[in-house]
Amino acid sequence: MTDALAEKTCTPCRGGIPPLERDEAARYLGQVPDWELVDDGRRIQRGYRFKNFRDAFAFVGRVAELAEAEGHHPEICFGWGHATVSLQTKKIKGLHENDFIMAAKIDRLAAA
Ligand SMILES: C[C@H](O)[C@H](O)[C@H]1CNC2=NC(N)=NC(=O)C2=N1
């Protein structure tokens, strides 16, 4: 199922729509089960482990390129051997399908 999401492309979000309800977000989360709902269901995040700093940094660079290509951007915290990616649609201060598309694409990128 993750592939189905990963095959989609993010759509420009200009605000003015409600964020996903918790039950909707939970349904999408089933397709990216390694991610967790945080901030009262308004954000999703996942941690990744790497052999060293260089591999973590390379992963961050690939996620950044993906975000620019999709026009939808995560928050990333990283250091020696780890990176945490967080996704929320800022314009609506909550979750949108775009966040789950990016999660699925980032998981595929991390597995590559
Ligand atoms: C028009 C375009 O969709 C917006 O400027 C994008 C850019 N990247 C974005 N990224 C995130 N995470 N949230 C947004 O609301 C957002 N808006």
PDB file of C-alpha atoms and ligand atoms in Angstrom:
ATOM      1  CA  MET A   1       0.000   0.000   0.000  1.00  0.00           C
ATOM      2  CA  THR A   2       2.947   2.246   0.749  1.00  0.00           C
ATOM      3  CA  ASP A   3       3.789   2.019  -2.938  1.00  0.00           C
ATOM      4  CA  ALA A   4       0.367   3.423  -3.863  1.00  0.00           C
ATOM      5  CA  LEU A   5       1.075   6.534  -1.778  1.00  0.00           C
ATOM      6  CA  ALA A   6       4.681   6.685  -2.970  1.00  0.00           C
ATOM      7  CA  GLU A   7       3.473   6.725  -6.593  1.00  0.00           C
ATOM      8  CA  LYS A   8       1.398   9.849  -5.969  1.00  0.00           C
ATOM      9  CA  THR A   9       2.650  13.427  -6.321  1.00  0.00           C
ATOM     10  CA  CYS A  10       2.060  16.203  -3.813  1.00  0.00           C
ATOM     11  CA  THR A  11      -0.482  18.846  -4.829  1.00  0.00           C
ATOM     12  CA  PRO A  12       0.101  22.539  -4.032  1.00  0.00           C
ATOM     13  CA  CYS A  13      -1.692  23.374  -0.807  1.00  0.00           C
ATOM     14  CA  ARG A  14      -2.728  27.019  -0.537  1.00  0.00           C
ATOM     15  CA  GLY A  15      -4.567  26.685   2.752  1.00  0.00           C
ATOM     16  CA  GLY A  16      -8.272  27.285   3.347  1.00  0.00           C
ATOM     17  CA  ILE A  17      -9.056  23.573   3.846  1.00  0.00           C
ATOM     18  CA  PRO A  18      -9.408  21.696   7.133  1.00  0.00           C
ATOM     19  CA  PRO A  19      -6.601  19.400   8.242  1.00  0.00           C
ATOM     20  CA  LEU A  20      -7.267  15.640   8.197  1.00  0.00           C
ATOM     21  CA  GLU A  21      -9.411  14.363  11.070  1.00  0.00           C
ATOM     22  CA  ARG A  22      -7.681  11.928  13.402  1.00  0.00           C
ATOM     23  CA  ASP A  23      -9.540   8.915  11.938  1.00  0.00           C
ATOM     24  CA  GLU A  24      -8.566   9.906   8.404  1.00  0.00           C
ATOM     25  CA  ALA A  25      -4.969  10.395   9.509  1.00  0.00           C
ATOM     26  CA  ALA A  26      -5.026   6.981  11.209  1.00  0.00           C
ATOM     27  CA  ARG A  27      -6.169   5.366   7.915  1.00  0.00           C
ATOM     28  CA  TYR A  28      -3.292   6.963   6.029  1.00  0.00           C
ATOM     29  CA  LEU A  29      -0.906   6.009   8.858  1.00  0.00           C
ATOM     30  CA  GLY A  30      -1.766   2.341   8.201  1.00  0.00           C
ATOM     31  CA  GLN A  31       0.027   2.770   4.860  1.00  0.00           C
ATOM     32  CA  VAL A  32       3.206   4.125   6.485  1.00  0.00           C
ATOM     33  CA  PRO A  33       3.220   2.098   9.728  1.00  0.00           C
ATOM     34  CA  ASP A  34       6.726   3.109  10.821  1.00  0.00           C
ATOM     35  CA  TRP A  35       5.544   6.692  11.308  1.00  0.00           C
ATOM     36  CA  GLU A  36       3.736   8.003  14.368  1.00  0.00           C
ATOM     37  CA  LEU A  37       1.077  10.655  14.909  1.00  0.00           C
ATOM     38  CA  VAL A  38       2.303  13.398  17.263  1.00  0.00           C
ATOM     39  CA  ASP A  39       1.218  16.857  18.422  1.00  0.00           C
ATOM     40  CA  ASP A  40      -2.379  15.796  19.029  1.00  0.00           C
ATOM     41  CA  GLY A  41      -2.617  14.243  15.547  1.00  0.00           C
ATOM     42  CA  ARG A  42      -1.398  17.357  13.733  1.00  0.00           C
ATOM     43  CA  ARG A  43       2.021  16.012  12.714  1.00  0.00           C
ATOM     44  CA  ILE A  44       3.714  12.713  11.809  1.00  0.00           C
ATOM     45  CA  GLN A  45       7.317  11.779  12.485  1.00  0.00           C
ATOM     46  CA  ARG A  46       9.778   8.894  12.088  1.00  0.00           C
ATOM     47  CA  GLY A  47      13.349   8.257  13.240  1.00  0.00           C
ATOM     48  CA  TYR A  48      15.998   6.619  11.044  1.00  0.00           C
ATOM     49  CA  ARG A  49      19.346   5.098  12.075  1.00  0.00           C
ATOM     50  CA  PHE A  50      22.571   5.255  10.023  1.00  0.00           C
ATOM     51  CA  LYS A  51      26.123   3.884  10.274  1.00  0.00           C
ATOM     52  CA  ASN A  52      27.642   7.339  10.803  1.00  0.00           C
ATOM     53  CA  PHE A  53      27.232  11.097  10.318  1.00  0.00           C
ATOM     54  CA  ARG A  54      28.092  11.043   6.622  1.00  0.00           C
ATOM     55  CA  ASP A  55      25.293   8.554   5.826  1.00  0.00           C
ATOM     56  CA  ALA A  56      22.795  10.568   7.879  1.00  0.00           C
ATOM     57  CA  PHE A  57      23.867  13.765   6.092  1.00  0.00           C
ATOM     58  CA  ALA A  58      23.541  12.078   2.676  1.00  0.00           C
ATOM     59  CA  PHE A  59      20.015  10.929   3.569  1.00  0.00           C
ATOM     60  CA  VAL A  60      19.070  14.484   4.608  1.00  0.00           C
ATOM     61  CA  GLY A  61      20.344  15.766   1.266  1.00  0.00           C
ATOM     62  CA  ARG A  62      18.225  13.263  -0.645  1.00  0.00           C
ATOM     63  CA  VAL A  63      15.135  14.147   1.401  1.00  0.00           C
ATOM     64  CA  ALA A  64      15.783  17.835   0.716  1.00  0.00           C
ATOM     65  CA  GLU A  65      15.966  17.207  -3.041  1.00  0.00           C
ATOM     66  CA  LEU A  66      12.746  15.166  -2.877  1.00  0.00           C
ATOM     67  CA  ALA A  67      11.008  17.967  -0.936  1.00  0.00           C
ATOM     68  CA  GLU A  68      12.014  20.518  -3.535  1.00  0.00           C
ATOM     69  CA  ALA A  69      10.804  18.254  -6.325  1.00  0.00           C
ATOM     70  CA  GLU A  70       7.447  17.648  -4.576  1.00  0.00           C
ATOM     71  CA  GLY A  71       7.028  21.222  -3.309  1.00  0.00           C
ATOM     72  CA  HIS A  72       6.295  19.896   0.179  1.00  0.00           C
ATOM     73  CA  HIS A  73       8.884  20.233   2.925  1.00  0.00           C
ATOM     74  CA  PRO A  74       9.646  18.345   6.157  1.00  0.00           C
ATOM     75  CA  GLU A  75      11.454  19.389   9.296  1.00  0.00           C
ATOM     76  CA  ILE A  76      14.595  17.272   9.770  1.00  0.00           C
ATOM     77  CA  CYS A  77      16.799  16.909  12.835  1.00  0.00           C
ATOM     78  CA  PHE A  78      19.923  14.807  12.319  1.00  0.00           C
ATOM     79  CA  GLY A  79      23.293  13.932  13.878  1.00  0.00           C
ATOM     80  CA  TRP A  80      25.877  11.176  14.061  1.00  0.00           C
ATOM     81  CA  GLY A  81      24.019   7.990  12.982  1.00  0.00           C
ATOM     82  CA  HIS A  82      20.440   9.292  13.222  1.00  0.00           C
ATOM     83  CA  ALA A  83      17.825  11.527  11.585  1.00  0.00           C
ATOM     84  CA  THR A  84      14.268  12.367  12.600  1.00  0.00           C
ATOM     85  CA  VAL A  85      11.853  13.549   9.895  1.00  0.00           C
ATOM     86  CA  SER A  86       8.696  15.409  10.823  1.00  0.00           C
ATOM     87  CA  LEU A  87       5.844  16.317   8.456  1.00  0.00           C
ATOM     88  CA  GLN A  88       2.953  18.734   8.771  1.00  0.00           C
ATOM     89  CA  THR A  89       1.219  20.947   6.208  1.00  0.00           C
ATOM     90  CA  LYS A  90       2.107  24.347   7.622  1.00  0.00           C
ATOM     91  CA  LYS A  91      -0.582  26.224   5.629  1.00  0.00           C
ATOM     92  CA  ILE A  92      -3.333  24.302   7.461  1.00  0.00           C
ATOM     93  CA  LYS A  93      -1.437  23.659  10.715  1.00  0.00           C
ATOM     94  CA  GLY A  94      -2.226  19.980  10.397  1.00  0.00           C
ATOM     95  CA  LEU A  95      -2.051  16.901   8.198  1.00  0.00           C
ATOM     96  CA  HIS A  96      -2.864  16.623   4.485  1.00  0.00           C
ATOM     97  CA  GLU A  97      -2.465  13.693   2.083  1.00  0.00           C
ATOM     98  CA  ASN A  98       0.756  15.412   0.957  1.00  0.00           C
ATOM     99  CA  ASP A  99       2.344  14.603   4.313  1.00  0.00           C
ATOM    100  CA  PHE A 100       1.645  10.891   3.879  1.00  0.00           C
ATOM    101  CA  ILE A 101       2.810  10.913   0.257  1.00  0.00           C
ATOM    102  CA  MET A 102       6.091  12.421   1.427  1.00  0.00           C
ATOM    103  CA  ALA A 103       6.359   9.865   4.257  1.00  0.00           C
ATOM    104  CA  ALA A 104       5.938   6.992   1.795  1.00  0.00           C
ATOM    105  CA  LYS A 105       8.471   8.509  -0.632  1.00  0.00           C
ATOM    106  CA  ILE A 106      10.979   9.144   2.174  1.00  0.00           C
ATOM    107  CA  ASP A 107      10.611   5.533   3.395  1.00  0.00           C
ATOM    108  CA  ARG A 108      11.293   4.299  -0.162  1.00  0.00           C
ATOM    109  CA  LEU A 109      14.308   6.603  -0.368  1.00  0.00           C
ATOM    110  CA  ALA A 110      15.658   5.383   2.998  1.00  0.00           C
ATOM    111  CA  ALA A 111      15.305   1.764   1.868  1.00  0.00           C
ATOM    112  CA  ALA A 112      17.162   2.388  -1.420  1.00  0.00           C
TER     113      ALA A 112
HETATM  114  C1  LIG B   1       2.348  26.544  -2.826  1.00  0.00           C
HETATM  115  C2  LIG B   1       3.115  25.473  -2.079  1.00  0.00           C
HETATM  116  O1  LIG B   1       2.316  24.304  -2.050  1.00  0.00           O
HETATM  117  C3  LIG B   1       3.386  25.899  -0.633  1.00  0.00           C
HETATM  118  O2  LIG B   1       4.120  27.059  -0.512  1.00  0.00           O
HETATM  119  C4  LIG B   1       4.027  24.758   0.128  1.00  0.00           C
HETATM  120  C5  LIG B   1       5.538  24.669   0.150  1.00  0.00           C
HETATM  121  N1  LIG B   1       5.933  23.591   1.045  1.00  0.00           N
HETATM  122  C6  LIG B   1       5.172  23.279   2.136  1.00  0.00           C
HETATM  123  N2  LIG B   1       5.590  22.377   3.030  1.00  0.00           N
HETATM  124  C7  LIG B   1       4.868  22.123   4.148  1.00  0.00           C
HETATM  125  N3  LIG B   1       5.290  21.188   5.027  1.00  0.00           N
HETATM  126  N4  LIG B   1       3.730  22.778   4.387  1.00  0.00           N
HETATM  127  C8  LIG B   1       3.209  23.691   3.573  1.00  0.00           C
HETATM  128  O3  LIG B   1       2.149  24.278   3.857  1.00  0.00           O
HETATM  129  C9  LIG B   1       3.930  23.961   2.349  1.00  0.00           C
HETATM  130  N5  LIG B   1       3.463  24.791   1.432  1.00  0.00           N
END
